[in-house]
Coordinates of C-alpha atoms and ligand atoms in Angstrom, one line a residue:
M305 CA -2.7 -3.6 25.4
D306 CA -0.5 -0.7 24.3
F307 CA 0.6 -2.1 20.9
K308 CA -1.0 -3.8 18.0
I309 CA 0.7 -5.5 15.1
G310 CA -0.7 -6.0 11.6
N311 CA 0.3 -7.4 8.3
G312 CA -1.2 -6.9 4.8
Y313 CA -0.7 -8.6 1.4
D314 CA -2.0 -7.6 -2.0
V315 CA -1.5 -8.6 -5.6
H316 CA -2.4 -6.7 -8.8
A317 CA -2.0 -7.9 -12.4
L318 CA 0.0 -5.8 -14.8
A319 CA -1.2 -4.8 -18.3
P320 CA 0.2 -2.5 -20.9
G321 CA -0.8 1.2 -21.1
L322 CA -2.1 1.5 -17.6
P323 CA -0.7 3.9 -14.9
M324 CA 1.6 2.4 -12.3
W325 CA 1.1 3.9 -8.8
L326 CA 3.1 2.5 -5.9
C327 CA 3.1 4.1 -2.4
G328 CA 1.3 7.2 -3.8
V329 CA 4.0 7.8 -6.4
Q330 CA 3.5 7.4 -10.2
I331 CA 6.2 5.2 -11.6
P332 CA 7.2 5.6 -15.3
S333 CA 6.5 2.3 -16.9
D334 CA 5.0 0.8 -20.1
K335 CA 2.8 -1.4 -17.9
G336 CA 0.4 -0.5 -15.0
F337 CA -2.0 -2.2 -12.6
V338 CA -5.4 -3.6 -13.5
A339 CA -7.7 -2.4 -10.8
H340 CA -11.0 -0.8 -9.8
S341 CA -9.1 2.0 -7.9
D342 CA -5.8 3.6 -9.1
G343 CA -4.3 0.1 -8.5
D344 CA -1.8 1.2 -5.8
V345 CA -1.1 -2.3 -4.6
A346 CA 1.4 -1.1 -2.0
I347 CA -1.1 1.3 -0.3
H348 CA -3.7 -1.5 -0.4
A349 CA -1.4 -3.8 1.5
L350 CA -0.5 -1.0 3.9
C351 CA -4.3 -0.3 4.5
D352 CA -4.8 -4.0 5.2
A353 CA -2.0 -4.1 7.7
I354 CA -3.5 -1.2 9.6
L355 CA -7.0 -2.8 9.4
G356 CA -5.5 -6.1 10.4
A357 CA -3.9 -4.6 13.5
L358 CA -7.3 -3.3 14.5
A359 CA -9.2 -6.4 13.5
L360 CA -11.4 -4.3 11.2
G361 CA -11.5 -6.6 8.2
D362 CA -9.9 -5.6 4.9
I363 CA -10.1 -2.8 2.3
G364 CA -12.2 -5.0 0.0
H365 CA -14.8 -5.1 2.7
L366 CA -14.5 -1.4 3.5
F367 CA -14.3 -0.1 -0.1
P368 CA -16.0 -2.8 -2.3
D369 CA -15.0 -2.9 -6.0
T370 CA -18.7 -3.1 -6.8
D371 CA -19.2 0.5 -5.5
P372 CA -18.8 3.1 -8.3
A373 CA -17.7 5.6 -5.6
W374 CA -14.2 3.9 -5.5
K375 CA -13.8 3.7 -9.3
G376 CA -10.3 5.0 -10.3
I377 CA -10.0 6.5 -6.8
D378 CA -6.6 7.8 -5.5
S379 CA -5.6 5.1 -3.0
K380 CA -4.1 7.9 -0.8
I381 CA -7.7 8.8 0.0
L382 CA -8.4 5.2 1.0
L383 CA -5.3 5.3 3.3
R384 CA -6.4 8.5 4.9
K385 CA -9.8 7.0 5.7
V386 CA -8.1 3.9 7.2
V387 CA -5.8 6.2 9.3
S388 CA -8.8 8.1 10.6
L389 CA -10.5 4.8 11.6
M390 CA -7.2 4.0 13.5
T391 CA -7.1 7.4 15.2
E392 CA -10.8 7.2 16.2
R393 CA -9.9 4.0 18.0
G394 CA -7.1 5.6 20.0
Y395 CA -4.0 4.4 18.1
R396 CA -1.2 5.9 16.1
I397 CA 1.4 4.4 13.7
G398 CA 4.6 3.3 15.4
N399 CA 6.3 2.3 12.2
A400 CA 5.5 0.7 8.8
D401 CA 7.5 -1.6 6.7
I402 CA 6.6 -2.4 3.1
T403 CA 8.2 -4.9 0.7
I404 CA 7.3 -4.6 -3.0
A405 CA 8.0 -7.6 -5.3
L406 CA 8.2 -6.4 -8.9
Q407 CA 10.4 -7.5 -11.7
A408 CA 10.5 -4.2 -13.6
P409 CA 11.1 -1.3 -13.6
K410 CA 13.7 -0.8 -10.9
L411 CA 12.1 1.1 -8.0
A412 CA 15.3 2.3 -6.2
P413 CA 15.1 5.8 -7.7
H414 CA 11.5 6.2 -6.3
I415 CA 11.9 4.8 -2.8
L416 CA 12.6 8.0 -1.0
R417 CA 9.7 9.8 -2.6
M418 CA 7.4 6.9 -1.6
R419 CA 8.5 7.2 2.0
E420 CA 8.1 11.0 1.9
T421 CA 4.6 10.6 0.4
L422 CA 3.3 8.1 3.0
A423 CA 4.9 9.5 6.1
P424 CA 2.6 12.6 6.5
I425 CA -0.5 10.6 5.7
L426 CA 0.5 8.1 8.5
G427 CA 1.4 11.0 10.8
V428 CA 5.0 9.9 11.3
G429 CA 8.5 10.9 10.2
T430 CA 10.1 9.2 7.1
D431 CA 12.4 7.4 9.5
C432 CA 9.3 5.4 10.6
V433 CA 8.3 4.4 7.0
S434 CA 10.4 1.7 5.3
V435 CA 9.8 0.8 1.6
K436 CA 11.9 -2.0 0.2
A437 CA 11.8 -3.5 -3.3
T438 CA 12.8 -6.8 -4.7
T439 CA 12.6 -8.8 -7.9
T440 CA 11.8 -12.5 -7.7
E441 CA 14.7 -13.4 -10.0
H442 CA 12.4 -14.0 -12.9
L443 CA 10.5 -16.7 -10.9
G444 CA 6.7 -16.9 -10.7
F445 CA 4.0 -14.4 -11.9
V446 CA 6.1 -11.5 -10.5
G447 CA 9.2 -12.7 -12.3
R448 CA 7.3 -13.1 -15.6
G449 CA 6.2 -9.5 -15.3
E450 CA 2.5 -10.5 -15.0
G451 CA 1.9 -8.8 -11.6
C452 CA 3.2 -7.2 -8.5
S453 CA 2.8 -8.4 -4.9
V454 CA 3.3 -6.4 -1.8
Q455 CA 3.6 -7.3 1.9
A456 CA 3.2 -4.6 4.6
S457 CA 3.7 -4.7 8.4
V458 CA 2.7 -2.0 10.9
L459 CA 3.1 -1.5 14.6
L460 CA 0.3 0.6 16.2
A461 CA 0.8 2.2 19.5
A462 CA -1.9 3.6 21.9
R463 CA -2.0 7.4 21.7
Ligands
MG933 MG1 -5.8 -4.1 -4.2

């Protein structure tokens, strides 16, 4: 099989006074993510998509939140570890597509920097990394500003 497809999903709660990291970029916001790591829910979903494609479990299994080694860790480090697992198994990223559901703040001004941050870690050009953002029209936990959910899809190709 020359290709593998994976999807990932993650949710983090929002709380006042915490940093908001999404796709490796810090977003100016009065709320941020409650988490053991830096809370980058978008990178977590992306990691799970890659791990899913390889049937390697999930990041909770790989980097347990009971392990102090991962406390407050920059999620880009976790992504690099996941990418090296992929490389060891003979695969490379074909493309990645990420959808972030967040009511506020607006993410449009940050999307390009997110793509430019992820692309070199994934070993692809920015044209192979899509980041999209949506609100949920004030519906549900995302719409009430209680949390953020992210879906990620990846295509892996044999190297
Ligand atoms: Mg997470």
